[in-house]
XYZ file of N, CA and C in Angstrom:
450
model
N -6.377 18.719 -44.461
C -6.852 19.856 -43.693
C -8.073 20.473 -44.363
N -8.047 20.583 -45.680
C -9.172 21.161 -46.416
C -10.423 20.310 -46.218
N -10.251 18.990 -46.203
C -11.410 18.105 -45.991
C -12.039 18.353 -44.626
N -11.204 18.578 -43.621
C -11.696 18.856 -42.274
C -12.475 20.174 -42.247
N -11.948 21.196 -42.906
C -12.628 22.484 -42.949
C -13.950 22.404 -43.707
N -14.021 21.567 -44.738
C -15.251 21.428 -45.519
C -16.345 20.703 -44.748
N -15.976 19.957 -43.706
C -16.964 19.202 -42.922
C -17.585 20.020 -41.795
N -17.126 21.233 -41.585
C -17.674 22.055 -40.500
C -19.109 22.442 -40.832
N -20.006 22.211 -39.876
C -21.412 22.600 -40.066
C -21.827 23.582 -38.965
N -23.106 23.932 -38.958
C -23.564 24.962 -38.012
C -23.408 24.535 -36.554
N -23.480 23.228 -36.286
C -23.317 22.761 -34.907
C -21.903 23.035 -34.391
N -20.929 22.907 -35.269
C -19.556 23.207 -34.863
C -19.409 24.683 -34.483
N -20.006 25.555 -35.287
C -19.922 26.992 -34.999
C -20.655 27.341 -33.715
N -21.813 26.724 -33.511
C -22.563 26.986 -32.276
C -21.773 26.493 -31.057
N -21.169 25.313 -31.163
C -20.362 24.788 -30.049
C -19.138 25.666 -29.814
N -18.504 26.105 -30.903
C -17.339 26.992 -30.780
C -17.730 28.302 -30.105
N -18.868 28.861 -30.505
C -19.355 30.103 -29.899
C -19.656 29.929 -28.415
N -20.298 28.842 -28.059
C -20.597 28.588 -26.650
C -19.319 28.358 -25.844
N -18.344 27.677 -26.434
C -17.068 27.470 -25.739
C -16.370 28.811 -25.491
N -16.389 29.697 -26.484
C -15.790 31.022 -26.294
C -16.516 31.806 -25.207
N -17.841 31.698 -25.171
C -18.604 32.381 -24.127
C -18.320 31.792 -22.750
N -18.086 30.480 -22.684
C -17.718 29.862 -21.402
C -16.360 30.367 -20.928
N -15.412 30.510 -21.862
C -14.116 31.090 -21.491
C -14.295 32.515 -20.988
N -15.220 33.229 -21.599
C -15.487 34.606 -21.177
C -15.987 34.647 -19.739
N -16.812 33.694 -19.370
C -17.341 33.640 -18.012
C -16.214 33.432 -17.002
N -15.134 32.787 -17.421
C -14.007 32.560 -16.523
C -13.224 33.838 -16.231
N -13.530 34.912 -16.948
C -12.940 36.193 -16.612
C -11.903 36.712 -17.584
N -12.167 36.698 -18.858
C -11.192 37.200 -19.827
C -11.422 38.664 -20.177
N -12.269 39.355 -19.442
C -12.470 40.805 -19.578
C -12.972 41.235 -20.943
N -13.794 40.430 -21.579
C -14.429 40.829 -22.832
C -13.737 40.359 -24.086
N -12.581 39.718 -23.968
C -11.852 39.307 -25.161
C -12.604 38.256 -25.973
N -13.233 37.325 -25.301
C -13.918 36.247 -26.016
C -15.407 36.488 -26.206
N -15.967 37.504 -25.577
C -17.402 37.752 -25.671
C -17.835 37.992 -27.106
N -17.183 38.917 -27.772
C -17.616 39.294 -29.122
C -17.236 38.240 -30.150
N -16.155 37.520 -29.923
C -15.822 36.403 -30.815
C -16.828 35.265 -30.648
N -17.246 35.018 -29.411
C -18.254 33.983 -29.173
C -19.579 34.334 -29.823
N -19.984 35.581 -29.703
C -21.226 36.020 -30.342
C -21.099 35.927 -31.855
N -19.944 36.262 -32.391
C -19.721 36.172 -33.837
C -19.818 34.725 -34.316
N -19.256 33.800 -33.563
C -19.348 32.386 -33.931
C -20.800 31.905 -33.885
N -21.570 32.373 -32.908
C -22.986 32.002 -32.842
C -23.760 32.565 -34.045
N -23.415 33.773 -34.463
C -24.066 34.376 -35.632
C -23.745 33.557 -36.886
N -22.485 33.162 -37.046
C -22.105 32.337 -38.200
C -22.845 31.005 -38.156
N -22.965 30.416 -36.978
C -23.713 29.164 -36.838
C -25.174 29.326 -37.222
N -25.778 30.435 -36.816
C -27.181 30.685 -37.164
C -27.342 30.893 -38.669
N -26.430 31.630 -39.268
C -26.504 31.853 -40.723
C -26.279 30.552 -41.470
N -25.318 29.755 -41.020
C -25.002 28.497 -41.677
C -26.150 27.491 -41.570
N -26.961 27.594 -40.531
C -28.108 26.683 -40.416
C -29.184 27.018 -41.445
N -29.190 28.269 -41.936
C -30.190 28.675 -42.926
C -29.631 28.694 -44.351
N -28.367 29.028 -44.496
C -27.748 29.166 -45.816
C -26.502 28.294 -45.909
N -26.343 27.574 -47.024
C -25.088 26.818 -47.180
C -23.949 27.766 -47.571
N -22.867 27.721 -46.824
C -21.701 28.548 -47.100
C -20.467 27.664 -47.185
N -19.556 28.023 -48.048
C -18.282 27.319 -48.121
C -17.444 27.667 -46.897
N -16.428 26.841 -46.640
C -15.631 27.061 -45.440
C -14.901 28.397 -45.471
N -14.512 28.840 -46.668
C -13.837 30.132 -46.756
C -14.778 31.266 -46.339
N -16.021 31.190 -46.818
C -17.004 32.222 -46.491
C -17.372 32.170 -44.998
N -17.382 30.980 -44.425
C -17.665 30.859 -42.994
C -16.607 31.591 -42.170
N -15.342 31.365 -42.495
C -14.267 32.004 -41.737
C -14.198 33.497 -42.007
N -14.481 33.900 -43.244
C -14.516 35.332 -43.549
C -15.667 36.007 -42.800
N -16.805 35.324 -42.726
C -17.945 35.865 -41.979
C -17.606 35.984 -40.498
N -16.963 34.939 -39.964
C -16.570 34.972 -38.556
C -15.622 36.140 -38.284
N -14.633 36.322 -39.133
C -13.681 37.419 -38.953
C -14.387 38.768 -39.078
N -15.270 38.892 -40.055
C -15.987 40.159 -40.265
C -16.894 40.478 -39.085
N -17.675 39.479 -38.651
C -18.559 39.711 -37.511
C -17.755 40.010 -36.244
N -16.615 39.340 -36.088
C -15.763 39.608 -34.930
C -15.278 41.053 -34.921
N -14.843 41.538 -36.074
C -14.396 42.932 -36.165
C -15.542 43.910 -35.953
N -16.688 43.619 -36.559
C -17.831 44.533 -36.458
C -18.347 44.603 -35.030
N -18.557 43.460 -34.392
C -19.096 43.476 -33.024
C -18.115 44.109 -32.047
N -16.828 43.837 -32.234
C -15.827 44.446 -31.358
C -15.782 45.956 -31.561
N -15.823 46.392 -32.806
C -15.804 47.828 -33.098
C -17.048 48.510 -32.548
N -18.233 47.904 -32.704
C -19.465 48.501 -32.177
C -19.386 48.642 -30.656
N -18.885 47.615 -29.979
C -18.750 47.692 -28.530
C -17.750 48.770 -28.138
N -16.623 48.830 -28.845
C -15.614 49.842 -28.547
C -16.202 51.245 -28.704
N -16.966 51.444 -29.772
C -17.561 52.756 -30.029
C -18.563 53.128 -28.925
N -19.398 52.163 -28.531
C -20.358 52.389 -27.454
C -19.626 52.703 -26.146
N -18.617 51.907 -25.807
C -17.900 52.071 -24.548
C -17.124 53.381 -24.517
N -16.552 53.780 -25.645
C -15.806 55.036 -25.706
C -16.723 56.217 -25.410
N -17.934 56.210 -25.968
C -18.898 57.271 -25.685
C -19.318 57.277 -24.232
N -19.532 56.089 -23.687
C -19.922 55.970 -22.282
C -18.793 56.441 -21.363
N -17.559 56.113 -21.715
C -16.419 56.535 -20.906
C -16.263 58.050 -20.901
N -16.536 58.700 -22.028
C -16.447 60.153 -22.071
C -17.465 60.785 -21.127
N -18.668 60.234 -21.078
C -19.704 60.746 -20.181
C -19.304 60.487 -18.728
N -18.830 59.286 -18.440
C -18.428 58.933 -17.082
C -17.242 59.761 -16.601
N -16.330 60.095 -17.508
C -15.145 60.878 -17.135
C -15.528 62.246 -16.595
N -16.622 62.808 -17.104
C -17.044 64.135 -16.658
C -17.625 64.106 -15.247
N -18.218 62.973 -14.859
C -18.907 62.914 -13.575
C -18.148 62.162 -12.483
N -17.123 61.422 -12.832
C -16.444 60.609 -11.826
C -15.494 61.444 -10.967
N -15.298 60.985 -9.749
C -14.300 61.607 -8.879
C -13.136 60.653 -8.647
N -13.146 59.523 -9.334
C -12.065 58.559 -9.213
C -10.769 59.184 -9.710
N -9.731 59.083 -8.944
C -8.415 59.663 -9.233
C -8.443 61.185 -9.290
N -9.466 61.781 -8.735
C -9.559 63.236 -8.610
C -9.784 63.520 -7.127
N -8.719 63.380 -6.376
C -8.831 63.419 -4.917
C -9.492 64.695 -4.420
N -9.098 65.821 -4.989
C -9.651 67.074 -4.481
C -11.153 67.160 -4.746
N -11.619 66.658 -5.885
C -13.055 66.677 -6.180
C -13.822 65.716 -5.271
N -13.173 64.637 -4.878
C -13.812 63.678 -3.979
C -13.997 64.246 -2.576
N -13.294 65.339 -2.264
C -13.401 65.941 -0.934
C -14.658 66.782 -0.759
N -15.292 67.168 -1.857
C -16.512 67.987 -1.753
C -17.572 67.196 -0.996
N -18.121 67.831 0.021
C -19.130 67.182 0.852
C -18.553 66.502 2.084
N -17.230 66.478 2.209
C -16.596 65.860 3.375
C -16.717 66.786 4.588
N -16.831 66.174 5.748
C -16.923 66.917 7.004
C -15.702 66.626 7.856
N -15.294 67.620 8.635
C -14.218 67.437 9.601
C -14.454 68.406 10.753
N -13.772 68.161 11.833
C -13.840 69.050 12.989
C -12.506 69.786 13.095
N -12.588 71.083 13.242
C -11.378 71.898 13.322
C -10.617 71.607 14.606
N -9.304 71.436 14.479
C -8.447 71.180 15.634
C -7.959 72.473 16.277
N -7.980 73.559 15.512
C -7.540 74.862 16.025
C -8.398 75.948 15.393
N -8.323 77.129 15.973
C -9.099 78.249 15.423
C -8.699 78.499 13.972
N -9.710 78.840 13.161
C -9.482 79.080 11.734
C -9.860 80.524 11.438
N -8.922 81.326 10.942
C -9.223 82.740 10.687
C -10.072 82.902 9.420
N -10.767 84.036 9.339
C -11.491 84.353 8.106
C -10.455 84.520 6.994
N -10.734 83.987 5.842
C -9.774 84.023 4.744
C -9.042 82.697 4.647
N -7.732 82.752 4.366
C -6.944 81.535 4.169
C -6.378 81.000 5.461
N -6.277 79.662 5.491
C -5.672 78.982 6.621
C -5.362 77.546 6.234
N -4.922 76.749 7.205
C -4.624 75.339 6.975
C -5.659 74.494 7.683
N -5.985 73.368 7.068
C -7.018 72.478 7.582
C -6.542 71.049 7.435
N -6.700 70.244 8.476
C -6.354 68.822 8.388
C -7.619 68.056 8.038
N -7.546 67.371 6.912
C -8.678 66.559 6.442
C -8.136 65.206 6.036
N -8.568 64.179 6.749
C -8.023 62.846 6.506
C -6.588 62.802 6.979
N -5.689 62.378 6.101
C -4.276 62.288 6.476
C -3.439 63.410 5.874
N -4.105 64.452 5.360
C -3.393 65.531 4.669
C -3.797 66.885 5.222
N -2.863 67.810 5.165
C -3.135 69.190 5.532
C -3.377 69.972 4.240
N -4.491 70.697 4.184
C -4.892 71.422 2.979
C -4.942 72.922 3.246
N -4.715 73.687 2.202
C -4.983 75.115 2.280
C -6.482 75.272 2.113
N -7.083 76.064 2.988
C -8.527 76.231 2.937
C -8.889 77.701 3.056
N -10.085 78.011 2.605
C -10.606 79.372 2.667
C -11.967 79.313 3.343
N -12.173 80.217 4.308
C -13.472 80.337 4.977
C -13.897 81.797 4.928
N -15.189 82.023 4.797
C -15.703 83.399 4.731
C -15.735 84.065 6.107
N -15.788 83.258 7.149
C -15.833 83.809 8.510
C -14.851 83.038 9.380
N -14.450 83.626 10.472
C -13.542 82.924 11.376
C -14.329 81.842 12.121
N -13.661 80.712 12.346
C -14.301 79.558 12.988
C -13.447 79.123 14.175
N -14.108 78.708 15.239
C -13.408 78.288 16.456
C -13.037 76.817 16.377
N -12.015 76.427 17.134
C -11.619 75.025 17.235
C -12.808 74.203 17.737
N -12.963 72.995 17.212
C -14.074 72.127 17.594
C -15.308 72.305 16.728
N -15.292 73.264 15.826
C -16.428 73.498 14.940
C -16.409 72.466 13.811
N -17.553 71.892 13.521
C -17.668 70.966 12.385
C -17.824 71.785 11.108
N -16.988 71.481 10.126
C -17.026 72.211 8.861
C -17.195 71.234 7.696
N -17.688 71.785 6.585
C -17.921 70.989 5.374
C -17.153 71.625 4.220
N -16.568 70.805 3.387
C -15.935 71.282 2.160
C -17.046 71.422 1.124
N -17.280 72.637 0.644
C -18.370 72.840 -0.311
C -17.892 73.175 -1.719
N -16.588 73.472 -1.847
C -16.064 73.819 -3.164
C -14.563 73.589 -3.158
N -14.015 73.233 -4.318
C -12.570 73.054 -4.454
C -12.115 73.818 -5.689
N -11.097 74.651 -5.517
C -10.487 75.356 -6.646
C -9.017 74.975 -6.679
N -8.642 74.125 -7.603
C -7.266 73.637 -7.644
C -6.984 72.799 -6.421
N -6.095 73.304 -5.553
C -5.784 72.578 -4.311
C -6.246 73.356 -3.085
N -7.117 74.308 -3.300
C -7.632 75.122 -2.184
C -9.082 74.707 -1.911
N -9.311 74.336 -0.656
C -10.646 73.916 -0.236
C -11.416 75.117 0.282
N -12.680 75.208 -0.065
C -13.556 76.254 0.490
C -14.456 75.564 1.505
N -14.399 76.064 2.725
C -15.153 75.412 3.803
C -16.200 76.370 4.377
N -17.186 75.741 5.000
C -18.201 76.511 5.724
C -18.630 75.675 6.935
N -19.213 76.375 7.886
C -19.665 75.688 9.102
C -20.784 74.747 8.737
N -20.721 73.549 9.320
C -21.738 72.521 9.055
C -23.075 73.029 9.570
N -24.065 72.943 8.703
C -25.393 73.456 9.115
C -26.256 72.389 9.742
């Protein structure tokens, strides 16, 4: 086994890296991307510098950890920014800007409004007649603030 490990050269690492990247293309959700890049880096270093097999595998493991950690750190920061602006899984926030037509007269103040497949508590500054197109312009908790569509 040791003889086999000692015969590994830069072409083996480059082929291994490309094989990992090909597996990544098949849809492994990023698991093989950073390992494939790490293997390519080891192959590039090995083409310039002679390294023992132990150092090759240690380099591969180190680069794999470093590249994965760097990606995780980048993605975590990006996710924090995206979390502030997304409306995914925030149904009430996704309703802002939605339009509907009133099925019945809506009194000034609080009332009920059918939007989509749900009935919501809503607040309007003025009374609105049935058939009026209204827009959701603000959401506070589970209370929709509506106004007549302009």
